[in-house]
Coordinates of C-alpha atoms in Angstrom, one line a residue:
M312 CA 7.7 -34.3 -76.4
T313 CA 10.8 -36.4 -77.2
L314 CA 10.4 -38.6 -74.1
I315 CA 6.7 -39.1 -74.8
I316 CA 7.3 -40.2 -78.4
C317 CA 10.1 -42.5 -77.3
A318 CA 7.8 -44.1 -74.8
L319 CA 5.1 -44.5 -77.4
L320 CA 7.5 -46.1 -79.9
Y321 CA 8.9 -48.5 -77.3
S322 CA 5.4 -49.5 -76.4
M323 CA 4.6 -50.1 -80.1
Y324 CA 7.8 -52.1 -80.4
R325 CA 6.9 -54.3 -77.4
Q326 CA 3.4 -54.8 -78.7
L327 CA 4.8 -55.8 -82.1
V328 CA 7.2 -58.4 -80.7
I329 CA 4.6 -59.8 -78.4
E330 CA 2.0 -60.0 -81.1
Q331 CA 4.3 -61.7 -83.5
Q332 CA 5.4 -64.2 -81.0
H333 CA 1.8 -64.9 -80.1
Q334 CA 1.0 -65.5 -83.7
V335 CA 3.9 -68.0 -84.0
D336 CA 2.8 -69.8 -80.8
I337 CA -0.8 -70.1 -82.2
H338 CA 0.4 -71.4 -85.5
L339 CA 2.7 -74.0 -83.9
A340 CA 0.0 -75.1 -81.5
S341 CA -2.6 -75.6 -84.3
E342 CA 0.0 -77.6 -86.4
R343 CA 0.9 -79.7 -83.4
I344 CA -2.7 -80.7 -82.9
R345 CA -3.1 -81.4 -86.7
F346 CA -0.1 -83.7 -86.9
Q347 CA -1.0 -85.6 -83.7
Q348 CA -4.4 -86.2 -85.3
L349 CA -2.9 -87.3 -88.6
A350 CA -0.6 -89.8 -86.7
L351 CA -3.7 -91.3 -85.1
T352 CA -5.8 -91.6 -88.2
L353 CA -3.2 -92.3 -91.0
G354 CA -0.9 -95.2 -91.6
R355 CA 2.9 -94.7 -91.5
P356 CA 3.4 -94.4 -95.3
T357 CA 0.5 -91.9 -95.6
F358 CA 1.8 -90.0 -92.6
A359 CA 5.3 -89.8 -94.2
A360 CA 3.7 -88.5 -97.4
Q361 CA 2.0 -85.7 -95.4
V362 CA 5.3 -84.8 -93.8
R363 CA 7.1 -84.7 -97.2
T364 CA 4.4 -82.5 -98.9
A365 CA 4.3 -79.8 -96.1
D366 CA 5.2 -76.4 -97.6
P367 CA 8.3 -75.0 -95.8
K368 CA 7.1 -71.5 -96.5
T369 CA 4.3 -71.9 -94.1
M370 CA 5.5 -74.7 -91.7
L371 CA 8.8 -76.6 -91.7
V372 CA 8.1 -80.3 -90.8
V373 CA 10.7 -83.0 -90.1
W374 CA 10.1 -86.6 -89.0
Q375 CA 12.9 -88.9 -88.0
H376 CA 12.3 -92.6 -87.8
D377 CA 14.3 -95.8 -88.2
D378 CA 17.5 -93.7 -88.9
R379 CA 15.6 -91.9 -91.7
V380 CA 14.6 -88.3 -91.9
E381 CA 11.5 -87.3 -93.8
G382 CA 10.5 -83.7 -94.6
A383 CA 12.3 -80.4 -95.5
L384 CA 15.6 -81.2 -93.8
S385 CA 18.2 -83.8 -94.2
F386 CA 18.9 -84.0 -90.5
M387 CA 17.1 -83.2 -87.2
P388 CA 18.5 -80.1 -85.4
P389 CA 20.0 -81.1 -82.0
D390 CA 18.6 -80.2 -78.6
M391 CA 15.1 -79.3 -79.7
P392 CA 12.6 -78.9 -76.9
F393 CA 9.0 -80.3 -77.0
L394 CA 6.3 -77.8 -77.6
P395 CA 5.0 -75.4 -76.3
D396 CA 8.7 -74.7 -75.5
T397 CA 10.5 -73.4 -78.6
R398 CA 14.1 -72.7 -79.8
D399 CA 15.4 -70.6 -82.7
F400 CA 17.8 -72.4 -85.2
P401 CA 19.4 -71.3 -88.5
I402 CA 19.0 -73.1 -91.9
L403 CA 21.3 -72.6 -94.8
T404 CA 19.7 -72.6 -98.3
G405 CA 20.9 -72.3 -101.8
G406 CA 18.7 -69.3 -102.7
P407 CA 19.6 -65.6 -102.6
E408 CA 18.7 -65.5 -98.9
K409 CA 21.2 -68.2 -97.8
L410 CA 20.3 -68.1 -94.1
H411 CA 16.9 -68.5 -92.7
I412 CA 15.9 -68.4 -89.0
F413 CA 13.2 -70.8 -87.8
T414 CA 11.5 -71.1 -84.4
G415 CA 10.0 -74.4 -83.4
G416 CA 9.9 -77.5 -81.2
L417 CA 9.1 -81.2 -81.2
V418 CA 5.7 -82.8 -81.0
Q419 CA 5.3 -86.4 -79.8
T420 CA 3.2 -88.5 -82.1
R421 CA 2.3 -92.2 -82.4
Y422 CA 5.1 -92.6 -85.0
G423 CA 7.7 -90.7 -82.9
P424 CA 8.8 -87.0 -82.5
V425 CA 8.0 -84.6 -85.3
L426 CA 9.8 -81.2 -85.6
L427 CA 7.5 -78.3 -86.3
A428 CA 9.1 -74.9 -87.0
S429 CA 7.9 -71.5 -88.4
R430 CA 10.2 -69.0 -90.2
T431 CA 10.8 -65.9 -88.1
D432 CA 13.7 -64.1 -89.8
Q433 CA 11.2 -62.0 -91.7
L434 CA 9.9 -60.8 -88.4
A435 CA 13.4 -59.9 -87.3
T436 CA 13.8 -57.9 -90.5
L437 CA 10.5 -56.1 -89.9
I438 CA 11.6 -55.3 -86.4
D439 CA 14.9 -53.9 -87.7
K440 CA 13.0 -51.7 -90.1
F441 CA 10.7 -50.6 -87.4
I442 CA 13.7 -49.7 -85.1
S443 CA 15.3 -47.8 -88.0
A444 CA 12.1 -45.9 -88.7
A445 CA 11.5 -45.2 -85.1
A446 CA 15.1 -43.8 -84.7
T447 CA 14.6 -41.6 -87.7
A448 CA 11.3 -40.4 -86.3
V449 CA 12.9 -39.6 -82.9
M450 CA 15.7 -37.6 -84.5
V451 CA 13.3 -35.6 -86.7
T452 CA 11.1 -35.0 -83.6
I453 CA 14.1 -33.8 -81.6
L454 CA 15.2 -31.4 -84.4
L455 CA 11.6 -30.1 -84.8
T456 CA 11.2 -29.8 -81.0
L457 CA 14.5 -27.8 -80.8
A458 CA 13.5 -25.6 -83.7
I459 CA 10.0 -24.9 -82.5
G460 CA 11.2 -24.5 -78.9
Y461 CA 13.9 -22.0 -80.1
L462 CA 11.3 -19.9 -82.0
F463 CA 8.8 -20.1 -79.2
S464 CA 11.4 -19.1 -76.5
K465 CA 12.7 -16.3 -78.8
G466 CA 9.2 -14.9 -79.2
L467 CA 8.7 -15.0 -75.4
L468 CA 12.1 -13.5 -74.7
R469 CA 11.3 -10.7 -77.2
R470 CA 8.1 -9.8 -75.2
V471 CA 10.0 -10.0 -71.9
V472 CA 12.7 -7.7 -73.2
Q473 CA 10.0 -5.3 -74.5
Y474 CA 8.2 -5.4 -71.1
N475 CA 11.5 -4.8 -69.3
R476 CA 12.4 -1.8 -71.6
L477 CA 8.9 -0.3 -70.9
S478 CA 9.3 -0.9 -67.2
E479 CA 12.6 1.1 -67.3
Q480 CA 10.7 3.9 -68.9
I481 CA 8.1 3.9 -66.2
E482 CA 10.9 3.8 -63.6
K483 CA 12.3 7.0 -65.2
G484 CA 9.0 8.8 -64.6
Y485 CA 7.1 8.3 -67.8
Y486 CA 4.0 7.1 -66.0
D487 CA 1.8 7.3 -69.1
T488 CA 3.7 4.3 -70.5
R489 CA 1.6 1.2 -71.0
L490 CA 2.4 -2.4 -71.9
P491 CA 1.2 -3.4 -75.4
I492 CA -1.6 -6.0 -75.7
S493 CA -1.8 -8.3 -78.7
R494 CA -4.8 -10.1 -80.3
Q495 CA -3.7 -13.5 -78.9
Q496 CA -5.1 -12.8 -75.4
D497 CA -2.5 -15.1 -73.9
E498 CA -1.0 -15.1 -70.4
F499 CA 1.3 -12.3 -71.3
D500 CA -1.6 -10.2 -72.4
L501 CA -3.5 -10.9 -69.2
L502 CA -0.4 -9.9 -67.2
A503 CA -0.1 -6.7 -69.3
M504 CA -3.8 -5.8 -68.8
Q505 CA -3.4 -6.3 -65.0
F506 CA -0.2 -4.3 -64.9
N507 CA -1.8 -1.5 -67.0
R508 CA -4.7 -1.4 -64.5
V509 CA -2.2 -1.0 -61.7
L510 CA -0.4 1.8 -63.6
D511 CA -3.8 3.5 -64.2
T512 CA -4.5 3.4 -60.4
L513 CA -1.0 4.6 -59.5
Q514 CA -1.3 7.5 -62.0
N515 CA -4.7 8.5 -60.7
N516 CA -3.3 8.5 -57.2
L517 CA -0.3 10.6 -58.2
N518 CA -2.7 13.0 -60.0
A519 CA -4.8 13.1 -56.8
V520 CA -1.7 13.9 -54.7
R521 CA -0.7 16.6 -57.1
G522 CA -4.2 18.0 -57.0
V523 CA -4.3 18.0 -53.2
T524 CA -0.9 19.7 -53.1
D525 CA -2.0 22.4 -55.5
N526 CA -5.3 22.9 -53.6
I527 CA -3.4 23.2 -50.3
A528 CA -1.1 25.7 -51.7
H529 CA -4.0 27.7 -53.3
D530 CA -6.2 27.6 -50.1
L531 CA -3.4 28.4 -47.6
R532 CA -1.4 30.9 -49.7
T533 CA -3.9 33.7 -49.3
P534 CA -4.4 33.5 -45.5
L535 CA -0.7 33.0 -44.9
S536 CA 0.1 36.0 -47.0
H537 CA -2.5 38.0 -45.0
I538 CA -0.9 36.9 -41.8
R539 CA 2.6 37.9 -43.0
I540 CA 1.5 41.3 -44.2
G541 CA -0.5 41.8 -41.0
I542 CA 2.5 41.0 -38.9
E543 CA 4.7 43.4 -40.8
Q544 CA 2.1 46.2 -40.4
L545 CA 1.3 45.4 -36.8
A546 CA 4.3 47.3 -35.5
L547 CA 3.3 50.3 -37.6
K548 CA -0.3 50.6 -36.3
P549 CA -1.3 52.7 -33.3
A550 CA -1.7 50.9 -30.0
D551 CA -5.5 51.2 -30.1
E552 CA -5.7 49.4 -33.5
V553 CA -3.5 46.4 -32.5
P554 CA -6.2 44.2 -30.9
E555 CA -8.5 44.5 -33.9
S556 CA -5.6 43.6 -36.2
C557 CA -4.6 40.7 -34.0
A558 CA -8.2 39.4 -34.1
I559 CA -8.1 39.3 -38.0
L560 CA -4.8 37.5 -37.9
I561 CA -6.1 35.0 -35.4
E562 CA -9.1 34.3 -37.7
E563 CA -6.8 33.6 -40.6
L564 CA -4.7 31.3 -38.5
D565 CA -7.9 29.5 -37.3
H566 CA -8.8 28.9 -40.9
C567 CA -5.4 27.3 -41.6
L568 CA -5.6 25.2 -38.5
A569 CA -9.1 24.2 -39.3
T570 CA -7.9 22.9 -42.7
F571 CA -5.1 20.9 -41.2
N572 CA -7.3 19.5 -38.4
A573 CA -10.0 18.5 -40.9
M574 CA -7.4 16.6 -43.0
L575 CA -6.1 14.8 -39.9
S576 CA -9.6 13.9 -38.8
L577 CA -10.4 12.7 -42.3
T578 CA -7.3 10.5 -42.3
R579 CA -8.2 9.0 -38.9
L580 CA -11.7 8.2 -40.2
E581 CA -10.6 6.6 -43.4
E582 CA -8.0 4.4 -41.7
G583 CA -10.3 3.4 -38.9
Q584 CA -8.3 5.2 -36.1
H585 CA -11.3 7.2 -35.0
K586 CA -13.3 5.1 -32.5
L587 CA -17.1 5.3 -33.2
E588 CA -19.4 5.9 -30.2
L589 CA -22.0 3.4 -31.4
G590 CA -25.6 3.5 -30.3
P591 CA -29.2 3.3 -31.6
V592 CA -29.9 6.2 -33.9
S593 CA -33.4 7.2 -35.1
L594 CA -33.3 8.5 -38.6
I595 CA -36.5 10.5 -38.0
G596 CA -35.1 12.1 -35.0
L597 CA -31.8 12.7 -36.8
C598 CA -33.7 14.5 -39.6
Q599 CA -35.7 16.5 -37.2
D600 CA -32.6 17.8 -35.4
L601 CA -31.1 18.5 -38.9
E602 CA -34.1 20.6 -39.8
E603 CA -34.1 22.5 -36.5
M604 CA -30.4 23.4 -36.9
A605 CA -30.4 24.3 -40.6
E606 CA -33.7 26.1 -40.7
V607 CA -32.3 29.4 -39.3
V608 CA -29.5 29.4 -41.9
A609 CA -32.0 28.8 -44.7
E610 CA -34.3 31.6 -43.6
M611 CA -31.3 34.0 -43.6
N612 CA -31.0 33.2 -47.4
D613 CA -34.8 33.4 -48.0
Q614 CA -34.8 29.7 -48.7
Q615 CA -37.6 27.2 -48.0
L616 CA -36.5 24.1 -46.0
T617 CA -39.0 21.3 -45.6
L618 CA -38.9 17.9 -43.9
T619 CA -40.8 14.8 -44.9
T620 CA -40.6 11.6 -42.8
G621 CA -41.9 8.2 -43.5
E622 CA -41.6 4.8 -41.7
E623 CA -39.4 4.9 -38.6
C624 CA -35.9 3.3 -39.0
V625 CA -33.4 2.8 -36.2
I626 CA -29.8 2.1 -37.0
T627 CA -26.7 1.5 -35.0
G628 CA -24.1 4.3 -35.4
D629 CA -22.3 7.4 -34.1
K630 CA -25.0 10.0 -33.8
H631 CA -22.6 12.9 -33.6
L632 CA -20.7 11.9 -36.8
L633 CA -23.9 11.1 -38.7
F634 CA -25.4 14.5 -37.8
M635 CA -22.2 16.2 -38.9
A636 CA -22.2 14.4 -42.2
L637 CA -25.9 15.2 -43.0
F638 CA -25.6 18.8 -41.8
N639 CA -22.6 19.2 -44.2
L640 CA -24.8 18.1 -47.1
V641 CA -27.7 20.4 -46.1
D642 CA -25.2 23.3 -45.5
N643 CA -23.8 22.7 -49.0
A644 CA -27.3 22.8 -50.5
I645 CA -28.1 26.0 -48.6
K646 CA -24.7 27.5 -49.6
Y647 CA -24.7 26.7 -53.3
S648 CA -28.4 26.5 -54.3
G649 CA -28.8 30.3 -54.1
D650 CA -31.2 32.7 -52.6
G651 CA -34.9 31.7 -52.6
A652 CA -34.1 28.1 -53.3
K653 CA -36.2 25.2 -52.0
I654 CA -34.5 22.4 -50.1
D655 CA -36.2 19.2 -49.1
I656 CA -35.1 16.7 -46.5
I657 CA -37.0 13.4 -47.2
Q658 CA -36.7 10.2 -45.0
R659 CA -38.2 6.9 -46.2
G660 CA -37.2 4.0 -44.0
R661 CA -33.4 3.5 -44.2
Q662 CA -33.0 6.1 -47.0
I663 CA -32.5 9.8 -46.6
Q664 CA -32.6 12.3 -49.5
I665 CA -31.6 15.9 -49.6
R666 CA -33.0 17.8 -52.7
D667 CA -32.5 21.3 -53.9
N668 CA -33.4 23.2 -57.1
G669 CA -30.0 25.0 -57.4
P670 CA -27.5 24.7 -60.3
G671 CA -26.6 21.1 -59.4
I672 CA -23.3 19.3 -60.2
A673 CA -22.1 18.3 -63.7
D674 CA -21.9 14.6 -64.3
E675 CA -18.1 14.6 -64.8
D676 CA -17.8 16.1 -61.3
K677 CA -20.1 13.9 -59.3
E678 CA -17.3 11.5 -58.3
R679 CA -14.6 14.1 -58.1
V680 CA -16.4 16.2 -55.4
F681 CA -15.6 13.5 -52.9
D682 CA -11.8 13.9 -53.4
R683 CA -9.8 15.9 -50.8
L684 CA -9.6 19.7 -51.2
V685 CA -11.7 19.7 -54.3
R686 CA -14.0 22.7 -54.6
L687 CA -16.1 23.3 -57.7
D688 CA -16.2 27.0 -57.0
P689 CA -13.0 28.2 -58.9
S690 CA -13.3 31.7 -57.4
R691 CA -13.4 30.3 -53.8
H692 CA -16.3 32.7 -53.3
H693 CA -17.7 30.6 -50.4
A694 CA -15.5 29.9 -47.4
G695 CA -14.5 26.3 -46.8
T696 CA -11.7 23.8 -46.7
G697 CA -12.8 21.5 -49.6
L698 CA -12.9 18.5 -47.2
G699 CA -16.6 18.5 -46.4
L700 CA -17.7 15.9 -48.9
S701 CA -14.6 13.8 -48.3
M702 CA -15.5 13.8 -44.6
V703 CA -19.1 12.9 -45.4
K704 CA -18.0 9.9 -47.6
A705 CA -15.6 8.7 -44.9
I706 CA -18.2 8.9 -42.2
L707 CA -20.8 7.1 -44.3
S708 CA -18.3 4.4 -45.3
R709 CA -17.6 3.7 -41.6
H710 CA -21.3 3.2 -41.2
E711 CA -21.5 0.9 -44.3
A712 CA -23.9 3.4 -45.9
R713 CA -24.0 4.3 -49.6
I714 CA -24.2 7.9 -51.0
E715 CA -25.3 8.8 -54.6
L716 CA -25.6 12.1 -56.5
N717 CA -28.3 12.5 -59.1
D718 CA -29.8 15.3 -61.1
N719 CA -33.0 17.0 -59.9
H720 CA -33.6 18.9 -63.2
P721 CA -32.8 21.5 -61.9
G722 CA -30.7 21.0 -58.8
L723 CA -29.2 18.0 -57.1
I724 CA -30.5 14.9 -55.3
V725 CA -28.2 13.4 -52.6
T726 CA -29.4 9.9 -51.6
I727 CA -28.0 8.2 -48.5
T728 CA -28.9 4.5 -48.0
F729 CA -28.0 2.8 -44.7
R730 CA -27.6 -1.0 -44.6
T731 CA -30.3 -3.1 -42.9
E732 CA -29.5 -4.4 -39.5

C-alpha cells in the first residue's frame, strides 16, 4: 500500500510540474505573438508605451533600445535565450517578498529584442507544499498500514494458535474435537470446514474398525470357546464317541475359517485384486438360474417364490460372482422374511428387483447393513458371517452396478440397476 501511494503521489507531482510548465510555455508563446504583432502595427513611441504599461503580475516585459531600457526592469538580464527556450532568473523587490523568480526568454521584434518573463516562484511554493503534504500523507499511511497490519496479523495468528491447540487435542485422541467456524466464511472457515469433514470421515472409519473388531470378537468367541471345551473333553470321551466330537469341532473350525476367508475375499474384491472372468451375461438366464436354485430352499420354509421377466438384457460381467451376489440377496429374503412369506424376483431390462413381505429393514439401518460384520439380528439366531451384503456391494461395484434398499410396506425391495453397455 505504501509503495502504491508513493507511486501515485510521484505521478501526481510529475503531472503538476509538467502541467505548470506547459501553462507557462503557452502564456509566453501567446505574448510573443502579441508583441511581434504590436511591433508591426505600432510606432516606436506607442510600442514603448505598451511595454511600460504591461502588468508585471501577469507578464514582465523589458525592451532595450538605444542604450535605454523600457519596462518593469532597469536593466536587461544577461545571457537570456530566445523563445521558445527559457531561463529562470531572480528579481529583487522592495516588498515583503524580496525575491521573485521569473522564467522567460527574448523575442525578436521590428524594434529589437524584447524580454518576456512569467513569475514561477509561486509554482515552486505550491510544489513545496505539495511535497510536504505528500510526505505527511505517506507517513500517516505507513503508520496506519503498520497498525492495521499488526491487528490483522494478530487476528490471523490468534486463529492459527487456536487451530494448533485443537490439533494437539486431536493428536492426543480426542477425535470428537472440531475446528470452530465463524460467520465470516473466509478462507480459514473454508479450511476448517474441510478439515472437519476429514475428521468426520476418520472418526466414522475408526468407529467402523471398532465395530468390526467387536463383531469379530462376538462371532468367533462362541465357536472358539466350543472348540476349546471340546478339546478338553475329547480325552475324557470313550473311543466310540471321539469321531462324532471331532466332527462337531471341525464344523466350528469351518465356520471360523469361512469368516476369515470371506473377509479376505471381500478385501480382494474391494481393492480390485480379484480378476473378473468377464463374458456376456443374460439377466433373464441369471434370474432363471437363481429361481431354480432358491426354489427348493423357499419350499422348505413354506414360502412362495415367483419370477417375472421382461425385455432381454445382456451385460458384460463375471457370471459366477453376479450369481453369488443375487443368490445372497434372495437367501437373505428367504431367511429373514419368515415362514409363509412371498418373495418375487422381477427383471425389467437392466434392472432386477427382489421383493419380500417380511419385516423389512429400518431406514437408519439401510446403509449400515452393507458394512462388514454387521448383522441386524442381535441374537445371532441365523447362522452367518455378517459379510454377505458387504460382498454383494463389492461385487456390484466391480460391475459398476447400483443397489438400493426401499420399503415394500411391509417388507423390503432390493433394486439392482446395471449400467448400459
